[in-house]
PDB file of C-alpha atoms in Angstrom:
ATOM      1  CA  UNK T   3     -55.065 -27.706 -11.183  1.00 67.00           C
ATOM      2  CA  UNK T   4     -55.277 -29.488 -14.519  1.00 72.00           C
ATOM      3  CA  UNK T   5     -53.186 -32.403 -13.227  1.00 78.00           C
ATOM      4  CA  UNK T   6     -55.253 -32.640 -10.035  1.00 83.00           C
ATOM      5  CA  UNK T   7     -58.488 -32.782 -12.053  1.00 86.00           C
ATOM      6  CA  UNK T   8     -57.003 -35.490 -14.246  1.00 87.00           C
ATOM      7  CA  UNK T   9     -55.988 -37.631 -11.242  1.00 87.00           C
ATOM      8  CA  UNK T  10     -59.453 -37.274  -9.694  1.00 91.00           C
ATOM      9  CA  UNK T  11     -61.250 -38.036 -12.986  1.00 91.00           C
ATOM     10  CA  UNK T  12     -59.188 -41.193 -13.610  1.00 92.00           C
ATOM     11  CA  UNK T  13     -59.583 -42.564 -10.060  1.00 91.00           C
ATOM     12  CA  UNK T  14     -63.286 -41.691  -9.871  1.00 94.00           C
ATOM     13  CA  UNK T  15     -63.975 -43.394 -13.180  1.00 92.00           C
ATOM     14  CA  UNK T  16     -62.203 -46.537 -12.019  1.00 93.00           C
ATOM     15  CA  UNK T  17     -64.118 -46.497  -8.726  1.00 94.00           C
ATOM     16  CA  UNK T  18     -67.451 -46.299 -10.571  1.00 95.00           C
ATOM     17  CA  UNK T  19     -66.392 -49.114 -12.912  1.00 94.00           C
ATOM     18  CA  UNK T  20     -65.252 -51.347 -10.023  1.00 93.00           C
ATOM     19  CA  UNK T  21     -68.487 -50.716  -8.086  1.00 94.00           C
ATOM     20  CA  UNK T  22     -70.724 -51.629 -11.019  1.00 95.00           C
ATOM     21  CA  UNK T  23     -68.698 -54.773 -11.783  1.00 94.00           C
ATOM     22  CA  UNK T  24     -68.659 -55.896  -8.129  1.00 92.00           C
ATOM     23  CA  UNK T  25     -72.445 -55.421  -7.701  1.00 92.00           C
ATOM     24  CA  UNK T  26     -73.333 -57.107 -11.007  1.00 92.00           C
ATOM     25  CA  UNK T  27     -71.020 -60.029 -10.243  1.00 90.00           C
ATOM     26  CA  UNK T  28     -72.553 -60.358  -6.771  1.00 88.00           C
ATOM     27  CA  UNK T  29     -76.094 -60.462  -8.175  1.00 88.00           C
ATOM     28  CA  UNK T  30     -75.099 -63.096 -10.729  1.00 86.00           C
ATOM     29  CA  UNK T  31     -73.343 -65.280  -8.153  1.00 84.00           C
ATOM     30  CA  UNK T  32     -76.261 -64.932  -5.741  1.00 83.00           C
ATOM     31  CA  UNK T  33     -78.677 -66.013  -8.481  1.00 81.00           C
ATOM     32  CA  UNK T  34     -76.548 -69.028  -9.392  1.00 79.00           C
ATOM     33  CA  UNK T  35     -76.112 -70.026  -5.736  1.00 76.00           C
ATOM     34  CA  UNK T  36     -79.842 -70.264  -5.047  1.00 74.00           C
ATOM     35  CA  UNK T  37     -80.605 -73.465  -7.025  1.00 73.00           C
ATOM     36  CA  UNK T  38     -77.274 -74.994  -6.008  1.00 71.00           C
ATOM     37  CA  UNK T  39     -77.864 -74.494  -2.273  1.00 72.00           C
ATOM     38  CA  UNK T  40     -81.498 -75.634  -2.640  1.00 67.00           C
ATOM     39  CA  UNK T  41     -80.387 -78.851  -4.366  1.00 69.00           C
ATOM     40  CA  UNK T  42     -77.759 -79.560  -1.708  1.00 68.00           C
ATOM     41  CA  UNK T  43     -80.189 -78.946   1.168  1.00 69.00           C
ATOM     42  CA  UNK T  44     -82.869 -81.091  -0.475  1.00 70.00           C
ATOM     43  CA  UNK T  45     -80.926 -84.082  -1.750  1.00 67.00           C
ATOM     44  CA  UNK T  46     -77.562 -84.236   0.051  1.00 69.00           C
ATOM     45  CA  UNK T  47     -78.985 -85.079   3.504  1.00 68.00           C
ATOM     46  CA  UNK T  48     -76.372 -82.988   5.297  1.00 68.00           C
ATOM     47  CA  UNK T  49     -76.527 -82.637   9.101  1.00 69.00           C
ATOM     48  CA  UNK T  50     -76.822 -78.865   8.611  1.00 65.00           C
ATOM     49  CA  UNK T  51     -78.602 -76.531   6.217  1.00 63.00           C
ATOM     50  CA  UNK T  52     -76.746 -74.201   3.882  1.00 63.00           C
ATOM     51  CA  UNK T  53     -78.414 -70.779   3.897  1.00 61.00           C
ATOM     52  CA  UNK T  54     -80.147 -70.274   0.543  1.00 57.00           C
ATOM     53  CA  UNK T  55     -80.011 -66.506   0.861  1.00 57.00           C
ATOM     54  CA  UNK T  56     -76.231 -66.586   1.066  1.00 68.00           C
ATOM     55  CA  UNK T  57     -75.426 -62.966   0.276  1.00 73.00           C
ATOM     56  CA  UNK T  58     -72.791 -62.796   3.024  1.00 76.00           C
ATOM     57  CA  UNK T  59     -71.226 -66.030   1.790  1.00 75.00           C
ATOM     58  CA  UNK T  60     -71.070 -64.681  -1.778  1.00 79.00           C
ATOM     59  CA  UNK T  61     -69.404 -61.494  -0.539  1.00 82.00           C
ATOM     60  CA  UNK T  62     -66.924 -63.653   1.366  1.00 81.00           C
ATOM     61  CA  UNK T  63     -66.074 -65.618  -1.781  1.00 79.00           C
ATOM     62  CA  UNK T  64     -65.630 -62.409  -3.784  1.00 81.00           C
ATOM     63  CA  UNK T  65     -63.415 -60.831  -1.129  1.00 86.00           C
ATOM     64  CA  UNK T  66     -61.309 -64.002  -0.768  1.00 86.00           C
ATOM     65  CA  UNK T  67     -60.700 -64.274  -4.534  1.00 79.00           C
ATOM     66  CA  UNK T  68     -59.999 -60.542  -4.692  1.00 80.00           C
ATOM     67  CA  UNK T  69     -57.421 -60.894  -1.898  1.00 85.00           C
ATOM     68  CA  UNK T  70     -55.906 -64.038  -3.451  1.00 82.00           C
ATOM     69  CA  UNK T  71     -55.403 -62.468  -6.888  1.00 78.00           C
ATOM     70  CA  UNK T  72     -53.902 -59.248  -5.596  1.00 77.00           C
ATOM     71  CA  UNK T  73     -51.790 -60.583  -2.734  1.00 83.00           C
ATOM     72  CA  UNK T  74     -50.223 -63.778  -4.100  1.00 86.00           C
ATOM     73  CA  UNK T  75     -46.985 -62.611  -5.806  1.00 82.00           C
ATOM     74  CA  UNK T  76     -46.973 -63.181  -9.543  1.00 87.00           C
ATOM     75  CA  UNK T  77     -50.442 -64.772  -9.744  1.00 88.00           C
ATOM     76  CA  UNK T  78     -52.251 -62.187 -11.834  1.00 88.00           C
ATOM     77  CA  UNK T  79     -49.025 -61.430 -13.735  1.00 92.00           C
ATOM     78  CA  UNK T  80     -48.742 -65.128 -14.679  1.00 93.00           C
ATOM     79  CA  UNK T  81     -52.107 -65.005 -16.431  1.00 91.00           C
ATOM     80  CA  UNK T  82     -51.224 -61.715 -18.104  1.00 93.00           C
ATOM     81  CA  UNK T  83     -48.002 -63.346 -19.393  1.00 95.00           C
ATOM     82  CA  UNK T  84     -50.121 -66.068 -20.994  1.00 95.00           C
ATOM     83  CA  UNK T  85     -52.635 -63.606 -22.426  1.00 93.00           C
ATOM     84  CA  UNK T  86     -49.979 -61.326 -23.918  1.00 94.00           C
ATOM     85  CA  UNK T  87     -47.579 -64.074 -24.988  1.00 95.00           C
ATOM     86  CA  UNK T  88     -44.866 -62.472 -22.834  1.00 96.00           C
ATOM     87  CA  UNK T  89     -41.670 -64.341 -21.967  1.00 95.00           C
ATOM     88  CA  UNK T  90     -38.521 -63.668 -20.012  1.00 96.00           C
ATOM     89  CA  UNK T  91     -35.815 -61.895 -22.052  1.00 96.00           C
ATOM     90  CA  UNK T  92     -32.791 -63.735 -23.332  1.00 94.00           C
ATOM     91  CA  UNK T  93     -29.343 -62.770 -22.073  1.00 92.00           C
ATOM     92  CA  UNK T  94     -28.770 -60.904 -25.346  1.00 91.00           C
ATOM     93  CA  UNK T  95     -31.996 -58.902 -24.915  1.00 94.00           C
ATOM     94  CA  UNK T  96     -31.330 -58.319 -21.226  1.00 95.00           C
ATOM     95  CA  UNK T  97     -28.024 -56.580 -21.999  1.00 93.00           C
ATOM     96  CA  UNK T  98     -29.906 -54.013 -24.061  1.00 95.00           C
ATOM     97  CA  UNK T  99     -32.779 -53.551 -21.583  1.00 96.00           C
ATOM     98  CA  UNK T 100     -30.527 -53.260 -18.519  1.00 95.00           C
ATOM     99  CA  UNK T 101     -28.303 -50.673 -20.186  1.00 95.00           C
ATOM    100  CA  UNK T 102     -31.304 -48.467 -21.034  1.00 95.00           C
ATOM    101  CA  UNK T 103     -32.720 -48.907 -17.533  1.00 96.00           C
ATOM    102  CA  UNK T 104     -29.347 -48.144 -15.898  1.00 95.00           C
ATOM    103  CA  UNK T 105     -29.199 -44.873 -17.823  1.00 94.00           C
ATOM    104  CA  UNK T 106     -32.779 -44.075 -16.776  1.00 94.00           C
ATOM    105  CA  UNK T 107     -32.024 -44.973 -13.156  1.00 94.00           C
ATOM    106  CA  UNK T 108     -29.054 -42.630 -13.063  1.00 93.00           C
ATOM    107  CA  UNK T 109     -31.169 -39.711 -14.302  1.00 92.00           C
ATOM    108  CA  UNK T 110     -33.982 -40.546 -11.876  1.00 93.00           C
ATOM    109  CA  UNK T 111     -31.547 -40.652  -8.933  1.00 92.00           C
ATOM    110  CA  UNK T 112     -30.129 -37.263  -9.934  1.00 89.00           C
ATOM    111  CA  UNK T 113     -33.651 -35.805  -9.945  1.00 89.00           C
ATOM    112  CA  UNK T 114     -34.788 -37.517  -6.744  1.00 90.00           C
ATOM    113  CA  UNK T 115     -37.366 -39.719  -8.481  1.00 92.00           C
ATOM    114  CA  UNK T 116     -37.739 -43.271  -7.179  1.00 93.00           C
ATOM    115  CA  UNK T 117     -38.223 -45.967  -9.802  1.00 93.00           C
ATOM    116  CA  UNK T 118     -39.897 -49.303  -9.001  1.00 90.00           C
ATOM    117  CA  UNK T 119     -38.157 -52.650  -9.280  1.00 91.00           C
ATOM    118  CA  UNK T 120     -39.089 -54.039 -12.677  1.00 95.00           C
ATOM    119  CA  UNK T 121     -39.613 -57.609 -13.861  1.00 95.00           C
ATOM    120  CA  UNK T 122     -38.799 -57.558 -17.576  1.00 97.00           C
ATOM    121  CA  UNK T 123     -40.697 -59.375 -20.286  1.00 97.00           C
ATOM    122  CA  UNK T 124     -40.404 -59.541 -24.082  1.00 97.00           C
ATOM    123  CA  UNK T 125     -43.264 -60.037 -26.537  1.00 97.00           C
ATOM    124  CA  UNK T 126     -42.356 -61.649 -29.860  1.00 96.00           C
ATOM    125  CA  UNK T 127     -43.975 -59.060 -32.090  1.00 94.00           C
ATOM    126  CA  UNK T 128     -42.144 -57.070 -34.784  1.00 92.00           C
ATOM    127  CA  UNK T 129     -44.006 -53.816 -34.126  1.00 91.00           C
ATOM    128  CA  UNK T 130     -42.409 -50.988 -32.145  1.00 92.00           C
ATOM    129  CA  UNK T 131     -44.308 -50.886 -28.838  1.00 92.00           C
ATOM    130  CA  UNK T 132     -44.276 -51.826 -25.148  1.00 94.00           C
ATOM    131  CA  UNK T 133     -46.723 -52.304 -22.280  1.00 95.00           C
ATOM    132  CA  UNK T 134     -46.810 -52.446 -18.489  1.00 95.00           C
ATOM    133  CA  UNK T 135     -49.014 -54.851 -16.550  1.00 94.00           C
ATOM    134  CA  UNK T 136     -49.583 -56.231 -13.088  1.00 91.00           C
ATOM    135  CA  UNK T 137     -47.684 -54.701 -10.211  1.00 89.00           C
ATOM    136  CA  UNK T 138     -44.175 -54.494 -11.603  1.00 92.00           C
ATOM    137  CA  UNK T 139     -43.856 -55.881 -15.132  1.00 95.00           C
ATOM    138  CA  UNK T 140     -42.815 -54.114 -18.300  1.00 97.00           C
ATOM    139  CA  UNK T 141     -42.931 -55.993 -21.613  1.00 97.00           C
ATOM    140  CA  UNK T 142     -41.035 -54.719 -24.647  1.00 97.00           C
ATOM    141  CA  UNK T 143     -41.893 -55.862 -28.135  1.00 96.00           C
ATOM    142  CA  UNK T 144     -39.029 -57.373 -30.106  1.00 94.00           C
ATOM    143  CA  UNK T 145     -39.626 -54.662 -32.690  1.00 93.00           C
ATOM    144  CA  UNK T 146     -38.781 -51.939 -30.172  1.00 94.00           C
ATOM    145  CA  UNK T 147     -35.560 -53.696 -29.182  1.00 95.00           C
ATOM    146  CA  UNK T 148     -34.529 -54.292 -32.774  1.00 93.00           C
ATOM    147  CA  UNK T 149     -35.308 -50.758 -33.973  1.00 91.00           C
ATOM    148  CA  UNK T 150     -33.365 -49.038 -31.196  1.00 92.00           C
ATOM    149  CA  UNK T 151     -30.380 -51.411 -31.086  1.00 90.00           C
ATOM    150  CA  UNK T 152     -28.080 -49.541 -33.451  1.00 85.00           C
ATOM    151  CA  UNK T 153     -30.040 -46.348 -33.959  1.00 86.00           C
ATOM    152  CA  UNK T 154     -28.358 -43.052 -33.140  1.00 86.00           C
ATOM    153  CA  UNK T 155     -29.394 -42.253 -29.548  1.00 87.00           C
ATOM    154  CA  UNK T 156     -31.294 -45.521 -29.509  1.00 90.00           C
ATOM    155  CA  UNK T 157     -30.365 -46.169 -25.876  1.00 94.00           C
ATOM    156  CA  UNK T 158     -32.006 -42.908 -24.797  1.00 92.00           C
ATOM    157  CA  UNK T 159     -35.021 -43.631 -26.981  1.00 93.00           C
ATOM    158  CA  UNK T 160     -35.550 -47.063 -25.423  1.00 95.00           C
ATOM    159  CA  UNK T 161     -35.097 -45.494 -21.978  1.00 95.00           C
ATOM    160  CA  UNK T 162     -37.878 -42.998 -22.832  1.00 93.00           C
ATOM    161  CA  UNK T 163     -40.175 -45.842 -23.933  1.00 95.00           C
ATOM    162  CA  UNK T 164     -39.453 -47.674 -20.676  1.00 96.00           C
ATOM    163  CA  UNK T 165     -40.015 -44.468 -18.682  1.00 95.00           C
ATOM    164  CA  UNK T 166     -43.483 -44.143 -20.217  1.00 95.00           C
ATOM    165  CA  UNK T 167     -44.406 -47.649 -19.053  1.00 96.00           C
ATOM    166  CA  UNK T 168     -42.944 -46.955 -15.603  1.00 96.00           C
ATOM    167  CA  UNK T 169     -45.210 -43.909 -15.518  1.00 95.00           C
ATOM    168  CA  UNK T 170     -48.161 -46.306 -15.714  1.00 95.00           C
ATOM    169  CA  UNK T 171     -46.739 -48.365 -12.837  1.00 95.00           C
ATOM    170  CA  UNK T 172     -46.074 -45.299 -10.667  1.00 93.00           C
ATOM    171  CA  UNK T 173     -49.616 -44.004 -11.134  1.00 92.00           C
ATOM    172  CA  UNK T 174     -51.160 -47.441 -10.472  1.00 91.00           C
ATOM    173  CA  UNK T 175     -52.762 -47.656 -13.913  1.00 93.00           C
ATOM    174  CA  UNK T 176     -51.795 -51.329 -14.159  1.00 92.00           C
ATOM    175  CA  UNK T 177     -52.968 -52.056 -10.593  1.00 90.00           C
ATOM    176  CA  UNK T 178     -56.336 -50.551 -11.495  1.00 91.00           C
ATOM    177  CA  UNK T 179     -56.632 -53.096 -14.306  1.00 91.00           C
ATOM    178  CA  UNK T 180     -55.573 -55.922 -11.964  1.00 89.00           C
ATOM    179  CA  UNK T 181     -58.295 -54.909  -9.496  1.00 90.00           C
ATOM    180  CA  UNK T 182     -60.862 -55.012 -12.300  1.00 91.00           C
ATOM    181  CA  UNK T 183     -59.634 -58.495 -13.225  1.00 88.00           C
ATOM    182  CA  UNK T 184     -59.949 -59.634  -9.605  1.00 87.00           C
ATOM    183  CA  UNK T 185     -63.556 -58.376  -9.487  1.00 88.00           C
ATOM    184  CA  UNK T 186     -64.514 -60.026 -12.782  1.00 89.00           C
ATOM    185  CA  UNK T 187     -63.034 -63.476 -12.135  1.00 85.00           C
ATOM    186  CA  UNK T 188     -65.727 -64.663  -9.657  1.00 83.00           C
ATOM    187  CA  UNK T 189     -68.384 -63.759 -12.237  1.00 87.00           C
ATOM    188  CA  UNK T 190     -66.656 -65.977 -14.812  1.00 85.00           C
ATOM    189  CA  UNK T 191     -67.747 -69.011 -12.728  1.00 82.00           C
ATOM    190  CA  UNK T 192     -71.393 -67.974 -13.091  1.00 82.00           C
ATOM    191  CA  UNK T 193     -70.906 -67.274 -16.807  1.00 84.00           C
ATOM    192  CA  UNK T 194     -69.250 -70.647 -17.363  1.00 83.00           C
ATOM    193  CA  UNK T 195     -72.075 -72.440 -15.549  1.00 78.00           C
ATOM    194  CA  UNK T 196     -74.636 -70.558 -17.615  1.00 78.00           C
ATOM    195  CA  UNK T 197     -72.882 -71.637 -20.818  1.00 80.00           C
ATOM    196  CA  UNK T 198     -73.147 -75.269 -19.685  1.00 79.00           C
ATOM    197  CA  UNK T 199     -76.884 -75.284 -18.827  1.00 76.00           C
ATOM    198  CA  UNK T 200     -78.417 -72.645 -21.104  1.00 74.00           C
ATOM    199  CA  UNK T 201     -79.848 -75.313 -23.481  1.00 78.00           C
ATOM    200  CA  UNK T 202     -81.710 -77.112 -20.687  1.00 79.00           C
ATOM    201  CA  UNK T 203     -85.419 -76.124 -20.699  1.00 79.00           C
ATOM    202  CA  UNK T 204     -86.533 -73.941 -17.762  1.00 77.00           C
ATOM    203  CA  UNK T 205     -83.113 -74.286 -16.060  1.00 70.00           C
ATOM    204  CA  UNK T 206     -81.402 -72.472 -18.885  1.00 74.00           C
ATOM    205  CA  UNK T 207     -84.075 -69.778 -18.887  1.00 79.00           C
ATOM    206  CA  UNK T 208     -83.644 -69.345 -15.127  1.00 76.00           C
ATOM    207  CA  UNK T 209     -79.917 -68.747 -15.469  1.00 77.00           C
ATOM    208  CA  UNK T 210     -80.167 -66.590 -18.597  1.00 81.00           C
ATOM    209  CA  UNK T 211     -82.688 -64.308 -16.921  1.00 83.00           C
ATOM    210  CA  UNK T 212     -79.953 -62.736 -14.752  1.00 85.00           C
ATOM    211  CA  UNK T 213     -76.566 -63.893 -16.102  1.00 86.00           C
ATOM    212  CA  UNK T 214     -76.956 -62.350 -19.569  1.00 88.00           C
ATOM    213  CA  UNK T 215     -78.008 -58.873 -18.300  1.00 90.00           C
ATOM    214  CA  UNK T 216     -75.201 -58.965 -15.698  1.00 90.00           C
ATOM    215  CA  UNK T 217     -72.688 -59.901 -18.392  1.00 90.00           C
ATOM    216  CA  UNK T 218     -73.865 -56.949 -20.484  1.00 94.00           C
ATOM    217  CA  UNK T 219     -73.600 -54.563 -17.511  1.00 94.00           C
ATOM    218  CA  UNK T 220     -70.086 -55.812 -16.621  1.00 93.00           C
ATOM    219  CA  UNK T 221     -68.953 -55.427 -20.234  1.00 92.00           C
ATOM    220  CA  UNK T 222     -70.208 -51.823 -20.337  1.00 92.00           C
ATOM    221  CA  UNK T 223     -68.646 -51.041 -16.936  1.00 92.00           C
ATOM    222  CA  UNK T 224     -65.282 -52.433 -18.083  1.00 90.00           C
ATOM    223  CA  UNK T 225     -65.412 -50.214 -21.168  1.00 87.00           C
ATOM    224  CA  UNK T 226     -66.173 -47.115 -19.091  1.00 87.00           C
ATOM    225  CA  UNK T 227     -62.527 -46.818 -18.163  1.00 87.00           C
ATOM    226  CA  UNK T 228     -61.781 -46.056 -21.801  1.00 82.00           C
ATOM    227  CA  UNK T 229     -63.225 -42.596 -21.167  1.00 83.00           C
ATOM    228  CA  UNK T 230     -60.240 -41.681 -18.986  1.00 87.00           C
ATOM    229  CA  UNK T 231     -57.558 -44.172 -20.039  1.00 88.00           C
ATOM    230  CA  UNK T 232     -56.342 -41.647 -22.624  1.00 87.00           C
ATOM    231  CA  UNK T 233     -55.682 -39.235 -19.732  1.00 89.00           C
ATOM    232  CA  UNK T 234     -53.493 -41.961 -18.260  1.00 91.00           C
ATOM    233  CA  UNK T 235     -51.503 -42.140 -21.496  1.00 92.00           C
ATOM    234  CA  UNK T 236     -50.903 -38.381 -21.483  1.00 91.00           C
ATOM    235  CA  UNK T 237     -49.843 -38.638 -17.843  1.00 92.00           C
ATOM    236  CA  UNK T 238     -47.337 -41.400 -18.604  1.00 93.00           C
ATOM    237  CA  UNK T 239     -45.999 -39.411 -21.570  1.00 91.00           C
ATOM    238  CA  UNK T 240     -45.391 -36.437 -19.307  1.00 89.00           C
ATOM    239  CA  UNK T 241     -43.597 -38.592 -16.742  1.00 92.00           C
ATOM    240  CA  UNK T 242     -41.202 -39.799 -19.437  1.00 91.00           C
ATOM    241  CA  UNK T 243     -40.736 -36.215 -20.597  1.00 88.00           C
ATOM    242  CA  UNK T 244     -40.000 -35.150 -17.022  1.00 88.00           C
ATOM    243  CA  UNK T 245     -37.115 -37.618 -16.868  1.00 89.00           C
ATOM    244  CA  UNK T 246     -35.643 -37.582 -20.340  1.00 88.00           C
ATOM    245  CA  UNK T 247     -37.017 -34.493 -22.035  1.00 84.00           C
ATOM    246  CA  UNK T 248     -39.438 -33.728 -24.827  1.00 83.00           C
ATOM    247  CA  UNK T 249     -37.119 -34.699 -27.697  1.00 82.00           C
ATOM    248  CA  UNK T 250     -36.645 -38.277 -26.573  1.00 84.00           C
ATOM    249  CA  UNK T 251     -40.399 -38.865 -26.213  1.00 86.00           C
ATOM    250  CA  UNK T 252     -41.048 -37.293 -29.596  1.00 84.00           C
ATOM    251  CA  UNK T 253     -38.470 -39.705 -30.986  1.00 84.00           C
ATOM    252  CA  UNK T 254     -40.487 -42.570 -29.495  1.00 88.00           C
ATOM    253  CA  UNK T 255     -43.664 -41.257 -31.146  1.00 85.00           C
ATOM    254  CA  UNK T 256     -41.876 -41.211 -34.504  1.00 82.00           C
ATOM    255  CA  UNK T 257     -41.409 -44.985 -34.373  1.00 78.00           C
ATOM    256  CA  UNK T 258     -44.489 -45.977 -32.358  1.00 75.00           C
ATOM    257  CA  UNK T 259     -46.822 -48.480 -33.970  1.00 62.00           C
ATOM    258  CA  UNK T 260     -50.438 -47.427 -33.564  1.00 62.00           C
ATOM    259  CA  UNK T 261     -53.164 -50.061 -33.257  1.00 61.00           C
ATOM    260  CA  UNK T 262     -56.657 -48.528 -33.152  1.00 54.00           C
ATOM    261  CA  UNK T 263     -59.952 -50.402 -33.448  1.00 55.00           C
ATOM    262  CA  UNK T 264     -62.824 -48.733 -35.267  1.00 54.00           C
ATOM    263  CA  UNK T 265     -63.104 -45.294 -36.795  1.00 58.00           C
ATOM    264  CA  UNK T 266     -66.428 -44.027 -35.473  1.00 56.00           C
ATOM    265  CA  UNK T 267     -66.966 -41.504 -32.697  1.00 56.00           C
ATOM    266  CA  UNK T 268     -67.667 -44.179 -30.048  1.00 56.00           C
ATOM    267  CA  UNK T 269     -64.450 -46.050 -30.893  1.00 57.00           C
ATOM    268  CA  UNK T 270     -62.562 -42.761 -30.639  1.00 57.00           C
ATOM    269  CA  UNK T 271     -63.737 -42.039 -27.088  1.00 58.00           C
ATOM    270  CA  UNK T 272     -63.492 -45.610 -25.803  1.00 61.00           C
ATOM    271  CA  UNK T 273     -60.090 -46.376 -27.316  1.00 72.00           C
ATOM    272  CA  UNK T 274     -57.519 -46.866 -24.581  1.00 75.00           C
ATOM    273  CA  UNK T 275     -54.871 -44.737 -26.361  1.00 80.00           C
ATOM    274  CA  UNK T 276     -55.251 -41.286 -27.933  1.00 81.00           C
ATOM    275  CA  UNK T 277     -53.943 -40.842 -31.479  1.00 82.00           C
ATOM    276  CA  UNK T 278     -50.156 -40.564 -31.536  1.00 82.00           C
ATOM    277  CA  UNK T 279     -50.319 -37.174 -33.246  1.00 86.00           C
ATOM    278  CA  UNK T 280     -52.411 -35.761 -30.365  1.00 84.00           C
ATOM    279  CA  UNK T 281     -49.921 -37.154 -27.849  1.00 86.00           C
ATOM    280  CA  UNK T 282     -47.125 -35.486 -29.771  1.00 86.00           C
ATOM    281  CA  UNK T 283     -49.061 -32.213 -29.807  1.00 87.00           C
ATOM    282  CA  UNK T 284     -49.711 -32.422 -26.058  1.00 84.00           C
ATOM    283  CA  UNK T 285     -45.987 -32.510 -25.304  1.00 83.00           C
ATOM    284  CA  UNK T 286     -45.207 -29.728 -27.747  1.00 82.00           C
ATOM    285  CA  UNK T 287     -47.786 -27.368 -26.240  1.00 80.00           C
ATOM    286  CA  UNK T 288     -47.016 -27.927 -22.559  1.00 75.00           C
ATOM    287  CA  UNK T 289     -46.481 -24.532 -20.930  1.00 66.00           C
ATOM    288  CA  UNK T 290     -44.904 -25.952 -17.750  1.00 60.00           C
ATOM    289  CA  UNK T 291     -42.179 -27.762 -19.656  1.00 59.00           C
ATOM    290  CA  UNK T 292     -38.570 -27.063 -18.725  1.00 61.00           C
ATOM    291  CA  UNK T 293     -35.758 -28.280 -21.028  1.00 60.00           C
ATOM    292  CA  UNK T 294     -33.922 -31.322 -19.699  1.00 63.00           C
ATOM    293  CA  UNK T 295     -30.115 -31.261 -19.807  1.00 65.00           C
ATOM    294  CA  UNK T 296     -29.233 -34.876 -19.122  1.00 74.00           C
ATOM    295  CA  UNK T 297     -25.740 -36.288 -19.276  1.00 80.00           C
ATOM    296  CA  UNK T 298     -25.403 -38.500 -22.383  1.00 83.00           C
ATOM    297  CA  UNK T 299     -24.958 -42.233 -21.735  1.00 88.00           C
ATOM    298  CA  UNK T 300     -21.375 -43.344 -21.185  1.00 85.00           C
ATOM    299  CA  UNK T 301     -19.501 -45.328 -23.816  1.00 86.00           C
ATOM    300  CA  UNK T 302     -19.588 -48.386 -21.509  1.00 88.00           C
ATOM    301  CA  UNK T 303     -23.396 -48.237 -21.365  1.00 87.00           C
ATOM    302  CA  UNK T 304     -23.643 -47.857 -25.126  1.00 84.00           C
ATOM    303  CA  UNK T 305     -21.301 -50.799 -25.622  1.00 86.00           C
ATOM    304  CA  UNK T 306     -23.398 -52.888 -23.189  1.00 83.00           C
ATOM    305  CA  UNK T 307     -26.550 -51.760 -24.991  1.00 86.00           C
ATOM    306  CA  UNK T 308     -25.235 -52.881 -28.393  1.00 86.00           C
ATOM    307  CA  UNK T 309     -23.561 -56.037 -27.160  1.00 80.00           C
ATOM    308  CA  UNK T 310     -24.098 -58.944 -29.556  1.00 71.00           C
TER     309      UNK T 310
END
């Protein structure tokens, strides 16, 4: 029952956030389109008139961009790569990643759990961490690869870190973020236009009258998901535990670098990740946990993992 409530709470929160963003973006685009269509109809001398109340047209533009971003393979992931500074792994790094994933795949097959096909990325940061994004990408920080390379049971530890990120992919946490991005992008056109004309007398006031409140509403709606994103982290932790056991995930927590913004009560509830100590406590206190007796990685896998 607890897991069902968590799934419903996460999906409902995202649905509310998407709805608010889509409506606010539509209002902003509609407001921006009015003077543009009026100017074209008045001065362009076209053989036809563009409807000034183009609500259906605006919806069409939003739906088309939404479809384009989510359906074109690698499009939204390309922009995430740029934003995160993610790159493809070197051959040296790929040996290590593939060995950990092969071990994870073998355990998943034995337990009847299907893993998605992953596109690997590496982020050149020295901190121990990883992230999933888009439809099928997992990015590992260089710090995580370096720290686990020659550590005792490092292969299993890296596999647990990867399993956590795959948990996000399996539960569509990253797709939820991609949908939010697809809904926000059309609004960025209106925001960019407002930034260009806001100094012009009367015209700037006309645009600011709607664009600024809509920007505020969209910002708040995007932050709403922070109220349940911590549930998503617990869920991904438990998926990793289901595959590799509690000890391996606790080992990950021991090395995990924690980046938290702010220390007030609002920052606590809107932070995307719960404190590491609370995540550790959640796994320790789980009453439905059953010990995992996984076969240790073979010597060939370990050799591949540590290959120079």
